[in-house]
Amino acid sequence: MKRLTLIATVATAPLLAIGPVAHAEKTITSDSRTTPVATSTASDGTADDVKITTAGAITLSTSGAIVTLDSSNTVTNNGTLSSEDVSDSIGILVLGGNTGTVTNDGTISLTEDYSATTTSSIVHGAFAEGSGRYGIYLKGTDAFTGDVTNSGTITIEGNDSYGILLESPLIGNLINSGSISIVGDDSTGIKISGGVTGNVTQSGSISVQGENSVGLSVDSAVSGTLSIEGSVNATGYRYTSRASATSTLAKITSYADNLLQGGSAVVVSSDVAGGIILTGSDSTITVDGTTTTTVTTSYSSTGTGSISVQGEAPALLIGSDTQDVTIGAVGTDADAYALIIKGSISAAGVYDGVTSTALQIGGDAGYTTTLTGGIRLDGSITSSSYEADSTAIHLKSGADVATLFNRGSISASSYSYAESGTTATAYGLVVDSGATLSSLNNTGTIAVTRTGESGDAVAVLDESGTLTSITNSGHIYAAVVAPTVTTAGDTVTTTATGSAIAFDLTANTTGVTLTQTAATSNSGSVAGTTSVTLTTSTATTITPYIYGDVLFGSGDDTLNIYAGYLIGAMSFGEGDDVLNIDGGATAYGDLIDPDGLGSLTIGDGRLTVTNTDTIAVKSLNLGSESELYITANPTTGENTSFTVGTATIASGATIGVRLTSLLTEPTTYTVLTADTLTAGTLASSVSQAPYLYVASAYAEDNSVYLDVRRRTAAEAGMSSGQASAYDAVFGALGADSTIADAFLVQYTRDGFYNLYNQMLPDTGVGAFRALTSINQQIGEATADRPDAGDRYGPDSVWVQEVNALVRIDDGDTLGSDTYAVGFVAGYEAMGDAGGALGVTLSLVNLQSKDTAAKVGEQNSGMFGQTGVYWRRSVGGWRFNLGGGGGGGRFKGRRVFISEDVDEDGDADVYVKNRSAWYGLTGYAFGGVAYRQDFGKAYLRPEARMDYTYLYESKQEQYGGGDGFDQVIQARSFSNLSANLGVAYGKRYENADGVWFEPEVRVGYRQTVAGDIGETVAAFTGGGSSFTISSIDNRQGALTLDFGVKAGSALSYFAVKGGVEATRHQKAYKLSFSGRAMF
């Protein structure tokens, strides 16, 4: 052997002297080879490297390996290795005990000629028929030394099959930067059974489809890092997204083989010394007061890792049912976590009754699963289900996780249809009894939503009692939403009975400290090698919050709210418990502690206690910028009160009240009684209550009291119109608790009037003013002479389209915007002496909204009118008279829309009603004008009188309930006005008699008589009527009009517009007229 080596060395020496030479290898370039190849015999029976070029291909029709590495050589596939309908087929077989490399940069295709059954466009049946197909198979008991890399494509159709199977140990790196696709049951994309001394990198894509099939399975130890830089997906479903059409969904689910459950996308059931990372971009967050700057860095060397499952198996499962598992840290300092997630993990149950879990730590047998340093999440973890539980992160018994640091997003949703009868829960984080999680730090988002008539939403559930430190500077949200049901076209929201729980820590017996603080700066880690982009963005610094109940156990617990807000119950168990609120923070919800709080301190902050219990507190401290709100129920006479050992209240502290029902009589509430009370100048404190009421706090002996009474109209600064309805509106609130509740959460003047003005009836003034403008324009049209000269004689028909917009400002009554449009047709006979008689027929539509109207609210009217008129021209003089009348029908829609106080995206209260009533109209007009021509120009001084009358019948509203519907008595309006003005224009006429006249007019209108009817109304729920007297605005109005007229011997056309303005009212008008003479 030594001699052979020497000969080879001597023989090659001359070649090396003249330059490098290619290493010998077996190169396959033919695409028609049908026999296998092995490295041990590759070169005429001797060992050699094997390379299949891009043009090369090997196709086998019998079982066995297409390429075998059975010597210390390399295998490189840039071409195609394939078989069809061959079970027990292997693309590349690697025998342990050798050294070399395996690289697939081409295609390995082990498929079959099989198609599932299709019935009514739905595919169903088995995924595959054959079995035992392997893309790359490392076999044996001895280790293989070298890297195994797939940068190409591995496609397998078969049961019990594998994309890459490492049965023997690998001393080297396992890299998949290509794609692996497997269709078949009990199969695995990549399976590591013999261990890897090196790194495992999944930067390509793995997709498996079949019952119990797994994407990536690490069943033996890895000495390096498991890096997920690409996508891994596993499912047992044929249809992986839920069909939106109910009929299609029913067809799919009628076949059991369309609902098969696959395995996890990634399973780690053995040690990984270098930790596990899902790569992605890095972000550094810098908080500077109200501005947050985020610098995001992405890298060309790493992609974004994603792990996903459609089915009940956890998307990422770390743990074993047969052994303890330890995952080492990825790095040090900021990277000292066993699991770093910068990409995404998602699980979807898809079909009814299928639970979903995105990340599970620990197996089902209780073996210890240790994540050194814990978990860091910069990306997202998402879980969703229908008619079943949904869990984003689940720490099973035996899981040992030091901390969970969430910079990203954790979300879970569970959805049930109305009347399904399913009770399910959405969980963000679950820590089972027997698991360990010491601390939770959230700077990102934890959001859970349960949609269903029963079932809870729980952001964090600790059943282990080991979670003792929680810090939140992000968003934690738990919501229970009632589903809707549609019957005969009507959509109704059902009732949800579940609980929204932010933290369930009731299993803890040693004490928990939960602190909410303002957002702080933090940075990402584990950078790639090549920077691609560096993106900087700025945004308003988030306000941290907790939505949902916080439930403590029996230890000495501390709740610190130092920023943002907490909305939900604060329930303490036994123990010496502490509640601190400062930093401008707000807490709102029930305050429960059966054995009493040890300490309650409010510095710069607000606490609103929503239960009406008596709460014991050893020590109470209210700072000068503190606000303490109790809750009172006037109906039952109960209110929140505190029994305190030592109470200290600084000057400037606010004592307020939240009312759950209407308070009809002045009442004094006891806020607290103390053994020792030290109070500042309590009389100078600002006491708060719903704006509907006035509250005043005072100390007497060792107690603090709060006097509450209804605010007077004068104190509320009401106008005369608002004040006239005040008692009636207050009485109506007693007939509708939902509307009353909306008023009881308004603590500001603007918020109160936003609701109060919606309770007032429309006075009808806007509609009358708009009708007046329309009738004035009709009168103006009849005064126009149809030609520009002195010739009269032919009859004519004419049409006019008139528009008016009247805007009335708020004053003693609510203002309004009213739009009116009318269509007028006329016929007139003109005599040779310069006179004309005519008749008109008009149709007018009115639409009016007062300034308090919300979306969907308006009064509308449709009227028909007929009239007659006379016009006479004598030289430059023109005289006209006319009048008419008609009738029509009004329709009304009133809407009450409150604010979205609970911030669920919908108004807290929405009420609407309807009404219909009739009206009668009358109008008259008369005018005189004189036209003096100056060549082409002319002046036309003129004066006219206009009269309009409107009668409205009794209006009875329905559909809104006794606390909103009203009965408005009949009312009438009239107006007589005088208008003086002068018009200036020019006439242009050609030889054919076609003429054109533009003109402008200025004038002044004054109301000389009339009456604006009072609005007398009452709520249908009872109570006295009230009267709103609208101001009859008789202020003079300046008018400015323009017009363009044109005509010929047999036709006439005009466009006119104008504006009329007083201090509180503006009217705009626009009309189009056309006339044909014959």
CSV table of C-alpha atoms in Angstrom, one decimal, residues 430-625:
chain,number,residue,atom,x,y,z
A,430,VAL,CA,-50.6,28.3,29.7
A,431,VAL,CA,-48.2,27.0,32.3
A,432,ASP,CA,-49.3,23.6,33.5
A,433,SER,CA,-48.9,22.3,37.1
A,434,GLY,CA,-45.5,20.7,37.2
A,435,ALA,CA,-44.0,23.2,34.8
A,436,THR,CA,-41.8,26.2,35.7
A,437,LEU,CA,-41.8,29.7,34.4
A,438,SER,CA,-40.3,32.3,36.8
A,439,SER,CA,-40.8,35.5,35.0
A,440,LEU,CA,-42.7,37.1,32.1
A,441,ASN,CA,-41.5,40.4,30.5
A,442,ASN,CA,-43.9,41.7,27.8
A,443,THR,CA,-43.0,44.7,25.7
A,444,GLY,CA,-45.0,43.5,22.7
A,445,THR,CA,-48.6,42.2,22.5
A,446,ILE,CA,-50.5,39.3,24.0
A,447,ALA,CA,-54.0,39.2,22.6
A,448,VAL,CA,-56.6,36.5,23.0
A,449,THR,CA,-60.2,36.5,21.7
A,450,ARG,CA,-63.0,34.0,22.4
A,451,THR,CA,-66.0,34.5,20.1
A,452,GLY,CA,-68.9,32.4,21.4
A,453,GLU,CA,-71.9,32.3,23.7
A,454,SER,CA,-69.8,30.5,26.4
A,455,GLY,CA,-66.1,30.0,27.0
A,456,ASP,CA,-63.3,32.3,28.2
A,457,ALA,CA,-60.4,34.3,26.9
A,458,VAL,CA,-57.3,33.9,29.1
A,459,ALA,CA,-54.1,35.8,28.1
A,460,VAL,CA,-51.9,34.1,30.8
A,461,LEU,CA,-52.9,31.1,32.9
A,462,ASP,CA,-50.4,29.9,35.5
A,463,GLU,CA,-51.4,26.6,37.1
A,464,SER,CA,-47.9,25.9,38.3
A,465,GLY,CA,-47.7,28.7,40.9
A,466,THR,CA,-44.1,29.4,39.8
A,467,LEU,CA,-44.7,32.7,37.9
A,468,THR,CA,-43.7,35.3,40.5
A,469,SER,CA,-42.5,38.3,38.4
A,470,ILE,CA,-44.5,39.9,35.6
A,471,THR,CA,-43.5,43.1,33.8
A,472,ASN,CA,-45.7,44.7,31.2
A,473,SER,CA,-44.8,47.7,29.1
A,474,GLY,CA,-46.8,46.5,26.0
A,475,HIS,CA,-50.3,45.4,25.4
A,476,ILE,CA,-52.2,42.5,27.0
A,477,TYR,CA,-55.7,42.0,25.8
A,478,ALA,CA,-58.4,39.4,26.5
A,479,ALA,CA,-61.8,39.7,25.0
A,480,VAL,CA,-65.0,37.7,24.9
A,481,VAL,CA,-67.2,38.5,21.9
A,482,ALA,CA,-70.8,37.4,21.3
A,483,PRO,CA,-71.3,35.8,17.9
A,484,THR,CA,-74.1,37.0,15.6
A,485,VAL,CA,-76.9,35.0,14.1
A,486,THR,CA,-78.8,35.9,11.0
A,487,THR,CA,-82.4,34.8,10.6
A,488,ALA,CA,-84.6,35.9,7.7
A,489,GLY,CA,-82.2,38.7,6.8
A,490,ASP,CA,-82.0,40.1,10.4
A,491,THR,CA,-78.6,39.9,12.2
A,492,VAL,CA,-78.8,39.7,15.9
A,493,THR,CA,-75.9,39.6,18.4
A,494,THR,CA,-76.2,36.9,21.0
A,495,THR,CA,-75.1,37.0,24.6
A,496,ALA,CA,-71.6,35.9,25.6
A,497,THR,CA,-71.3,34.6,29.2
A,498,GLY,CA,-67.5,33.9,29.3
A,499,SER,CA,-64.9,35.8,31.2
A,500,ALA,CA,-62.1,37.9,29.8
A,501,ILE,CA,-59.0,37.2,31.9
A,502,ALA,CA,-55.7,38.9,31.5
A,503,PHE,CA,-53.9,36.9,34.2
A,504,ASP,CA,-55.1,33.9,36.1
A,505,LEU,CA,-52.5,33.5,38.9
A,506,THR,CA,-54.8,31.9,41.5
A,507,ALA,CA,-52.5,28.8,41.8
A,508,ASN,CA,-49.7,30.9,43.3
A,509,THR,CA,-49.2,30.7,47.0
A,510,THR,CA,-45.9,32.5,47.4
A,511,GLY,CA,-46.8,35.9,46.0
A,512,VAL,CA,-46.6,37.6,42.6
A,513,THR,CA,-45.4,41.1,41.7
A,514,LEU,CA,-47.1,42.4,38.5
A,515,THR,CA,-45.8,45.8,37.4
A,516,GLN,CA,-46.9,47.8,34.4
A,517,THR,CA,-44.4,50.5,33.3
A,518,ALA,CA,-43.9,52.8,30.4
A,519,ALA,CA,-42.2,51.5,27.3
A,520,THR,CA,-38.5,51.3,27.4
A,521,SER,CA,-35.7,51.0,24.9
A,522,ASN,CA,-34.6,47.4,23.9
A,523,SER,CA,-32.6,45.8,21.1
A,524,GLY,CA,-32.6,42.6,19.0
A,525,SER,CA,-29.7,40.1,18.6
A,526,VAL,CA,-28.1,37.3,16.6
A,527,ALA,CA,-27.2,39.3,13.5
A,528,GLY,CA,-26.6,37.8,10.1
A,529,THR,CA,-23.3,38.1,8.3
A,530,THR,CA,-24.3,40.5,5.5
A,531,SER,CA,-26.4,43.5,6.0
A,532,VAL,CA,-29.0,44.2,3.3
A,533,THR,CA,-31.2,47.0,4.5
A,534,LEU,CA,-31.3,49.3,7.4
A,535,THR,CA,-34.8,50.9,7.9
A,536,THR,CA,-35.6,53.6,10.4
A,537,SER,CA,-39.1,54.5,11.4
A,538,THR,CA,-40.7,56.7,14.1
A,539,ALA,CA,-44.0,56.4,15.9
A,540,THR,CA,-45.8,57.6,18.9
A,541,THR,CA,-44.7,55.7,22.0
A,542,ILE,CA,-47.3,53.1,22.9
A,543,THR,CA,-49.4,53.4,26.0
A,544,PRO,CA,-49.2,50.1,27.9
A,545,TYR,CA,-52.4,48.5,28.9
A,546,ILE,CA,-54.0,45.4,30.4
A,547,TYR,CA,-57.5,44.5,29.2
A,548,GLY,CA,-59.0,41.7,31.3
A,549,ASP,CA,-59.3,40.5,34.9
A,550,VAL,CA,-56.2,40.1,37.0
A,551,LEU,CA,-56.7,37.2,39.5
A,552,PHE,CA,-54.1,36.6,42.2
A,553,GLY,CA,-53.6,33.7,44.5
A,554,SER,CA,-53.1,33.4,48.3
A,555,GLY,CA,-49.6,34.8,48.5
A,556,ASP,CA,-48.5,38.3,49.3
A,557,ASP,CA,-49.2,39.9,46.0
A,558,THR,CA,-48.3,43.3,44.6
A,559,LEU,CA,-49.9,45.1,41.7
A,560,ASN,CA,-48.1,48.2,40.4
A,561,ILE,CA,-49.7,50.2,37.7
A,562,TYR,CA,-47.2,52.9,36.9
A,563,ALA,CA,-48.2,53.7,33.3
A,564,GLY,CA,-51.1,53.3,30.9
A,565,TYR,CA,-54.2,51.6,32.1
A,566,LEU,CA,-55.7,48.4,33.4
A,567,ILE,CA,-59.4,47.7,32.7
A,568,GLY,CA,-60.6,44.6,34.5
A,569,ALA,CA,-61.1,43.1,37.9
A,570,MET,CA,-58.3,43.3,40.4
A,571,SER,CA,-58.9,40.2,42.5
A,572,PHE,CA,-56.6,39.5,45.4
A,573,GLY,CA,-56.7,36.3,47.5
A,574,GLU,CA,-55.5,35.9,51.0
A,575,GLY,CA,-52.2,37.6,51.9
A,576,ASP,CA,-50.8,41.0,52.7
A,577,ASP,CA,-51.6,42.5,49.2
A,578,VAL,CA,-50.5,45.8,47.8
A,579,LEU,CA,-52.0,48.0,45.1
A,580,ASN,CA,-50.0,51.0,43.8
A,581,ILE,CA,-51.0,53.4,41.1
A,582,ASP,CA,-48.8,56.2,39.9
A,583,GLY,CA,-47.2,57.8,36.8
A,584,GLY,CA,-50.6,59.1,35.4
A,585,ALA,CA,-51.9,55.5,35.2
A,586,THR,CA,-55.5,54.4,35.4
A,587,ALA,CA,-57.1,51.3,36.8
A,588,TYR,CA,-60.8,50.5,36.3
A,589,GLY,CA,-62.7,47.5,37.5
A,590,ASP,CA,-63.8,45.5,40.5
A,591,LEU,CA,-61.5,45.5,43.5
A,592,ILE,CA,-61.7,42.3,45.5
A,593,ASP,CA,-59.7,41.1,48.5
A,594,PRO,CA,-61.6,38.9,51.0
A,595,ASP,CA,-59.1,39.5,53.8
A,596,GLY,CA,-58.5,43.1,53.0
A,597,LEU,CA,-55.7,45.0,51.2
A,598,GLY,CA,-52.5,45.6,53.2
A,599,SER,CA,-51.9,48.9,51.3
A,600,LEU,CA,-53.6,51.1,48.7
A,601,THR,CA,-51.5,54.0,47.4
A,602,ILE,CA,-52.5,56.3,44.6
A,603,GLY,CA,-49.9,59.0,43.6
A,604,ASP,CA,-50.5,60.5,40.2
A,605,GLY,CA,-53.2,58.2,38.9
A,606,ARG,CA,-56.8,57.2,38.9
A,607,LEU,CA,-58.6,54.2,40.5
A,608,THR,CA,-62.3,53.5,39.6
A,609,VAL,CA,-63.8,50.7,41.7
A,610,THR,CA,-66.8,49.2,39.9
A,611,ASN,CA,-68.1,46.9,42.6
A,612,THR,CA,-70.3,48.2,45.4
A,613,ASP,CA,-68.7,46.2,48.2
A,614,THR,CA,-67.1,47.3,51.4
A,615,ILE,CA,-63.4,46.9,51.0
A,616,ALA,CA,-61.0,46.7,54.0
A,617,VAL,CA,-57.6,48.4,53.7
A,618,LYS,CA,-55.0,48.6,56.4
A,619,SER,CA,-53.3,51.7,54.9
A,620,LEU,CA,-54.7,54.1,52.4
A,621,ASN,CA,-52.7,57.0,50.8
A,622,LEU,CA,-54.1,59.4,48.3
A,623,GLY,CA,-51.7,61.9,46.8
A,624,SER,CA,-52.4,65.5,45.7
A,625,GLU,CA,-52.8,64.3,42.1
